[in-house]
CSV table of C-alpha atoms (C1' of nucleotides) in Angstrom, one decimal:
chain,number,residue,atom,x,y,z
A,14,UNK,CA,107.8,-57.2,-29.8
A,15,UNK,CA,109.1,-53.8,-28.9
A,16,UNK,CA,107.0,-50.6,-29.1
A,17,UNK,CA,106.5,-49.4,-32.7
A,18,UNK,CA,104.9,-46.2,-33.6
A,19,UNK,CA,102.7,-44.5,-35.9
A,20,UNK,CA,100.4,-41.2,-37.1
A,21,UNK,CA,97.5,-41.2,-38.0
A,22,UNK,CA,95.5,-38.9,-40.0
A,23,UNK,CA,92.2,-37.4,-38.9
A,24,UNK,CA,90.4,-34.7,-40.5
A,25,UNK,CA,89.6,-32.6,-37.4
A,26,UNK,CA,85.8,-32.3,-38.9
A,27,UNK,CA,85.0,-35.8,-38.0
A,28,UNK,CA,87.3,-36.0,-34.9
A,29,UNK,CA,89.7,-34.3,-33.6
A,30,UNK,CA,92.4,-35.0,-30.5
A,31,UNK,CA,89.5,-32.8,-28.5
A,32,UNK,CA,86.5,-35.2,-29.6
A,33,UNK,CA,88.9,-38.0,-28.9
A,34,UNK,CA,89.9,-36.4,-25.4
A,35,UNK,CA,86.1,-36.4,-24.9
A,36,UNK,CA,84.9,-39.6,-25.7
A,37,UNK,CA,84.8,-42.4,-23.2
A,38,UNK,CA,87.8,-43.7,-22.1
A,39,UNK,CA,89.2,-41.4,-24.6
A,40,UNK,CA,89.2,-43.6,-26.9
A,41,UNK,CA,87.7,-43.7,-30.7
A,42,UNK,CA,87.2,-46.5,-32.9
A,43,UNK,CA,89.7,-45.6,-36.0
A,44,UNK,CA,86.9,-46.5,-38.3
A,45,UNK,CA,86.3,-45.0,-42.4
A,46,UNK,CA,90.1,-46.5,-43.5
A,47,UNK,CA,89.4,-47.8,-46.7
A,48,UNK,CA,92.9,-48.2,-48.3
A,49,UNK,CA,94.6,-51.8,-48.2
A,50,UNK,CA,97.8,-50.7,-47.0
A,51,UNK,CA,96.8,-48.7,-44.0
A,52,UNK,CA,94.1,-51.6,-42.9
A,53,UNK,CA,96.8,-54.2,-43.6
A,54,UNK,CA,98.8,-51.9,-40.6
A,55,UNK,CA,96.2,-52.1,-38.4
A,56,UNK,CA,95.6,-55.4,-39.2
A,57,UNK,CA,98.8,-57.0,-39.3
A,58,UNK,CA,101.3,-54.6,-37.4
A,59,UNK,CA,100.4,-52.9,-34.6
A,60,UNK,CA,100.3,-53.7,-31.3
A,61,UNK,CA,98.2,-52.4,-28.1
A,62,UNK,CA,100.1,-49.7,-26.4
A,63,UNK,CA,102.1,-48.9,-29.6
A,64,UNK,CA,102.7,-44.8,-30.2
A,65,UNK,CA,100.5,-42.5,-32.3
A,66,UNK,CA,100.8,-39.4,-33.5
A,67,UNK,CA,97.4,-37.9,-33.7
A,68,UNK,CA,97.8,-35.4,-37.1
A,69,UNK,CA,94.6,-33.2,-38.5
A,70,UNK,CA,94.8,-33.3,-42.1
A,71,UNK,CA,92.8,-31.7,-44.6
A,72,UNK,CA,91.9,-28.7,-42.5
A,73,UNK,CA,93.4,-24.8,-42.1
A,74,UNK,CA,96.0,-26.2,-40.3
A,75,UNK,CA,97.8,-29.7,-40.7
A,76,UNK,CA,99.3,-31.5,-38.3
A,77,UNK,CA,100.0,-32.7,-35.3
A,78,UNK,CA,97.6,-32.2,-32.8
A,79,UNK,CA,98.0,-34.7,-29.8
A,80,UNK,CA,99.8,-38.2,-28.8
A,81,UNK,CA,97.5,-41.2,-28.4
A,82,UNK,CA,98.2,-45.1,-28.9
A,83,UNK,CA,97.1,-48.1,-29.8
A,84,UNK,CA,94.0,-49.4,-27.4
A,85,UNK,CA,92.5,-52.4,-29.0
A,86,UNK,CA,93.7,-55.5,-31.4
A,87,UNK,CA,91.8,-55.2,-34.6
A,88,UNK,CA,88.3,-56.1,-34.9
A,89,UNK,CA,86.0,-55.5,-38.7
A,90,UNK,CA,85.0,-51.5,-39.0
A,91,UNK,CA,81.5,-51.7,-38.6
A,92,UNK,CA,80.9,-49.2,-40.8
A,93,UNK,CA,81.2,-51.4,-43.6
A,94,UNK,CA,78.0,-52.9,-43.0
A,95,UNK,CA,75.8,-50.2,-42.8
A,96,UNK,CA,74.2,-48.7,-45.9
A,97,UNK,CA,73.5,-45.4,-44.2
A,98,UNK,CA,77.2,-44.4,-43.7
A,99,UNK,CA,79.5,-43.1,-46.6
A,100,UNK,CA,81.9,-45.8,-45.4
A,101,UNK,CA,79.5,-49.0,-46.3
A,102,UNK,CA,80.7,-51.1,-48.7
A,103,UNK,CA,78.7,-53.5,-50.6
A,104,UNK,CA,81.4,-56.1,-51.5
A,105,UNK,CA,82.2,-56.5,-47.9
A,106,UNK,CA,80.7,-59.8,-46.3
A,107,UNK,CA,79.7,-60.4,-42.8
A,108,UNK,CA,82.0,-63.8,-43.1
A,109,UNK,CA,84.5,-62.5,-44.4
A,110,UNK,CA,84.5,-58.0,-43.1
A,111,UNK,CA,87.0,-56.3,-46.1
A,112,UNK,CA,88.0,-53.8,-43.5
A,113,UNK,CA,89.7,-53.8,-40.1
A,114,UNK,CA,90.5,-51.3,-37.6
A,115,UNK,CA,91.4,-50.6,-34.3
A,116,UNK,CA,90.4,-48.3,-31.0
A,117,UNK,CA,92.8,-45.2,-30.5
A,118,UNK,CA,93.4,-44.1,-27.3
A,119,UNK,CA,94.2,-40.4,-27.1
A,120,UNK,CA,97.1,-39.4,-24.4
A,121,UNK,CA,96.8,-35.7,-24.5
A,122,UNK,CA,96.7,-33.1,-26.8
A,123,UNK,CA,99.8,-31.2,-27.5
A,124,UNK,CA,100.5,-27.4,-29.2
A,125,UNK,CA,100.0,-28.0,-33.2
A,126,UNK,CA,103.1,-29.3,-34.6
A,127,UNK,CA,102.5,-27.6,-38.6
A,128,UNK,CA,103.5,-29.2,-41.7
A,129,UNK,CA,105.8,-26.3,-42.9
A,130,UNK,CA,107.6,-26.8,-39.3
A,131,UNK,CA,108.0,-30.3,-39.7
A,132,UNK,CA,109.3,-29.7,-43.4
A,133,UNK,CA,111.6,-27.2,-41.4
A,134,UNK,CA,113.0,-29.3,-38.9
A,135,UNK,CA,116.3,-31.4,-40.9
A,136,UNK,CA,115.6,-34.3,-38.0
A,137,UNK,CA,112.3,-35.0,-39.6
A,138,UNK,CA,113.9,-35.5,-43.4
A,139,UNK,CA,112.7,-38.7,-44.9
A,140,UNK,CA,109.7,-38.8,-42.5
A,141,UNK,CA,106.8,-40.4,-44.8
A,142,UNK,CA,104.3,-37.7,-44.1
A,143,UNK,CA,106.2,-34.4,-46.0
A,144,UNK,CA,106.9,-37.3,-48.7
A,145,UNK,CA,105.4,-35.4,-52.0
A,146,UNK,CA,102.1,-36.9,-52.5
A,147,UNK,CA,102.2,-39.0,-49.9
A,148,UNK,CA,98.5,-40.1,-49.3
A,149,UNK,CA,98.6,-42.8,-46.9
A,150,UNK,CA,96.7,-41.7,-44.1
A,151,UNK,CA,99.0,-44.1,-41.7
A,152,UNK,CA,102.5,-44.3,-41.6
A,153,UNK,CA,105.0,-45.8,-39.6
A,154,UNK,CA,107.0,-43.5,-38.0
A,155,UNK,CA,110.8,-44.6,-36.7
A,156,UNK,CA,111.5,-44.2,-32.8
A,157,UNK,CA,114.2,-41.6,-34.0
A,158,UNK,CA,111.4,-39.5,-35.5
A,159,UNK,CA,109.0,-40.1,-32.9
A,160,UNK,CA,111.8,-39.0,-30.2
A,161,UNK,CA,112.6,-35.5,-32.1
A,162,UNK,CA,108.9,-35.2,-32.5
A,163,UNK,CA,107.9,-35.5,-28.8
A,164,UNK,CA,111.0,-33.4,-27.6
A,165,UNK,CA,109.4,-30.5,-29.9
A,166,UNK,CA,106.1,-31.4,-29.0
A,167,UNK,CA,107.4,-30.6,-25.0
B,15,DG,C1',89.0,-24.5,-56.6
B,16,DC,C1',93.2,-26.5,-58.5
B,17,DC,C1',96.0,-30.2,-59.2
B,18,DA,C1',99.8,-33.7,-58.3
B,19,DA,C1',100.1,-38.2,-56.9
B,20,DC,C1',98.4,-42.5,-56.7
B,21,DG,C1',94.9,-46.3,-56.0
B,22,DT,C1',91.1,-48.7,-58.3
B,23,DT,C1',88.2,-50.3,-62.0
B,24,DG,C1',87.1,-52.4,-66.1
B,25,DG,C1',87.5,-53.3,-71.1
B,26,DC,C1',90.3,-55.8,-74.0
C,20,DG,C1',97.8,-59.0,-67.3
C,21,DC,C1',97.9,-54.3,-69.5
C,22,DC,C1',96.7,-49.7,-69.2
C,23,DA,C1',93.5,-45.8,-69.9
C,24,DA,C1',89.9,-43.6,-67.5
C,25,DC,C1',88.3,-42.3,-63.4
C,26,DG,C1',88.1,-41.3,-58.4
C,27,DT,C1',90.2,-39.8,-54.1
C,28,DT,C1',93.4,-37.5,-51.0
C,29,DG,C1',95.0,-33.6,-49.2
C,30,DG,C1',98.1,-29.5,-49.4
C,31,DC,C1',98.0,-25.1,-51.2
DNA sequence: GCCAACGTTGGC
DNA sequence: GCCAACGTTGGC
């Protein structure tokens, strides 16, 4: 299987490419996804060592903030099972976890690539993040796009 | 705070 | 299985 790649969205709030940077091993548990499509990535698609642009959404600035990749296969988001975190879910069984996720490893942080440069730049047309009303919060991203992104990002 | 887009829920 | 109501995301 060849190297696929991905971003990732992050509201900087709960962690950012610094938090990530400063965690052990660098590395965060991608944990809160609750949306069927972005598990079933994590859960069916990716692959240890794949590419991941690390993007801070909802915040002053969006964007991207820093490279990381895939570091673990996926595993159930424990966060599912505890009632004291907004990300428990009820309906979830311990046989049988609804939600899936995997550890991000983060690379380096990089200068903030905006939104309104990205929208900008004619080598990122048809990249699923400036879709209109795109919500996903991951996306594939093609190795074309990922090589314009990093050359920027340099 | 607004609102477009879109996912989920639940009545029928 | 349809679809209206509702909730959430996330840029602005």
């Amino acid at each position: 299987m060849t190297k696929q790649y991905w971003l990732m969205k992050s509201e900087p709030d709960e962690v950012s490419i610094d938090d990530a940077l400063a965690a052990p091993k660098q590395t965060v548990a991608w944990t809160g996804v609750r949306n069927y499509q972005a598990r079933n990535f994590m859960k069916d698609v990716m692959r240890v060592g794949d590419g991941v642009l690390f993007y801070h959404s909802s915040c002053p600035e969006p964007g991207i903030a820093g490279i990381a990749e895939v570091a673990s296969t996926p595993y159930p988001d424990p966060s599912q099972f505890d009632r004291k975190s907004p990300y428990f879910d009820a309906a979830s069984k311990l046989e049988s976890p609804r939600w899936t996720l995997v550890d991000v490893r983060a690379l380096r942080k990089t200068r903030l690539l905006g939104l309104p440069e990205m929208r900008e730049t004619p080598a990122l047309a048809g990249l699923l993040v400036l879709k209109k009303g795109n919500r996903l919060s991951i996306t594939p991203v093609s190795a074309e796009h990922w090589r314009v992104i990093e050359k920027l990002l340099t």
